[in-house]
Short mmCIF file of C-alpha atoms in Angstrom, two decimals:
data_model
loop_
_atom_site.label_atom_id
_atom_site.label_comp_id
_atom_site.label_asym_id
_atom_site.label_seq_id
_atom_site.Cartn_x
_atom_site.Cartn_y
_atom_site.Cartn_z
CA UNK J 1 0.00 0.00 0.00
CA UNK J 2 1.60 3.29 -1.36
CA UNK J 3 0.44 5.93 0.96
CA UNK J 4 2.74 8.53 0.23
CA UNK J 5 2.63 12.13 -1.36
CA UNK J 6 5.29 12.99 -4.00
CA UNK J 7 4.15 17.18 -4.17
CA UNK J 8 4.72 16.83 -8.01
CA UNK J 9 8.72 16.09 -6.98
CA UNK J 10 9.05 13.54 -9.94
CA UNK J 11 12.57 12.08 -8.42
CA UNK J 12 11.49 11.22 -4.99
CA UNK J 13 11.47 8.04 -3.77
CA UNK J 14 8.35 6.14 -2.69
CA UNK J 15 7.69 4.80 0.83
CA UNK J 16 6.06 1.92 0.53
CA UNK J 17 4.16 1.30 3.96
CA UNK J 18 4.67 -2.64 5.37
CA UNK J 19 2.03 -5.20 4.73
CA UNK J 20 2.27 -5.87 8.37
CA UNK J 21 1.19 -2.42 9.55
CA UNK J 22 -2.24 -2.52 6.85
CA UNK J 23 -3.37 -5.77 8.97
CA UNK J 24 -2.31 -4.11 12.07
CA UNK J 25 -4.84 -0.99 10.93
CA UNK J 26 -7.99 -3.56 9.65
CA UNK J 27 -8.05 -5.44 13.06
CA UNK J 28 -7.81 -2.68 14.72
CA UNK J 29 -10.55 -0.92 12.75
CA UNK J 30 -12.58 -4.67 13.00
CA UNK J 31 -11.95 -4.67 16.97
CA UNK J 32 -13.40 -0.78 17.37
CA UNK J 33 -16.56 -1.86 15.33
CA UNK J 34 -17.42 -5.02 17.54
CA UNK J 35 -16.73 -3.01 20.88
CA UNK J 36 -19.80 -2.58 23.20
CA UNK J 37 -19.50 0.80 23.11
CA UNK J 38 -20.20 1.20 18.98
CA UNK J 39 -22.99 -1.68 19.48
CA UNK J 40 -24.26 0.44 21.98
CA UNK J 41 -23.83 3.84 20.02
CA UNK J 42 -25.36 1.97 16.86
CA UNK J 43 -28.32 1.48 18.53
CA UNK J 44 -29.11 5.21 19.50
CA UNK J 45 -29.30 6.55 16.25
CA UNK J 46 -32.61 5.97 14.10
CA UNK J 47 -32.45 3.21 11.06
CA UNK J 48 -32.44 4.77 7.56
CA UNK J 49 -35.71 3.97 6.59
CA UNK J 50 -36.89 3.32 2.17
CA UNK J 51 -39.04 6.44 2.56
CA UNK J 52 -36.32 8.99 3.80
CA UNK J 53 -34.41 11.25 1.61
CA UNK J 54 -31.81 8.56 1.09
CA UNK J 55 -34.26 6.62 -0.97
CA UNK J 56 -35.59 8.38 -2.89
CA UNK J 57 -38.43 7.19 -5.77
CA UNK J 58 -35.91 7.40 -9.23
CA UNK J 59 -32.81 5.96 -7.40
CA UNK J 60 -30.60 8.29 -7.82
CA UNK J 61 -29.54 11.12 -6.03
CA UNK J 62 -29.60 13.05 -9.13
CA UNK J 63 -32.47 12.11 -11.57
CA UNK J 64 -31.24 13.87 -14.49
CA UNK J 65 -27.86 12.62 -14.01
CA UNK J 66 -29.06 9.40 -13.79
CA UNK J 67 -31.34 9.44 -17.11
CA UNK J 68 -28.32 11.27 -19.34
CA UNK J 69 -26.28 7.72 -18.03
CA UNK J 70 -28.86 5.83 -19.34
CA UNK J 71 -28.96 7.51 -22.56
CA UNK J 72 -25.48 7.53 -22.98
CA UNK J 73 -25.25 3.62 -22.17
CA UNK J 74 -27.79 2.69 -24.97
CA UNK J 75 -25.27 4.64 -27.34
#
């Protein structure tokens, strides 16, 4: 996993971060999400329900968006 920043310096090297260290960040990122205290935390907030804003009745964010896609996948 390159995680580095060159700041358009063509000639730098590139740290290359140890695979060791990525599975040292995903368990810790799997432990957090199992901990009581998200559980618990999870449970406060409301569930996202099909009627909200976040679903809404073309299924897309953007309906016009969406239908220009469409027109330019049957191209």
């Amino acid at each position: 996993m390159d995680l580095s920043y060159l700041r358009f310096d063509y000639d730098a090297s590139v740290t290359v971060l140890p695979p060791d260290l990525a599975v040292l960040m995903v368990g810790v990122t799997a432990r957090q999400a199992a901990s009581p205290t998200a559980l618990a935390q999870a449970t406060l907030f409301p569930r996202v329900i099909e009627s909200s804003a976040f679903f809404p009745p073309s299924g897309a964010f953007d309906a016009t968006v969406a239908a220009r896609m469409v027109e330019w996948g049957q191209q």
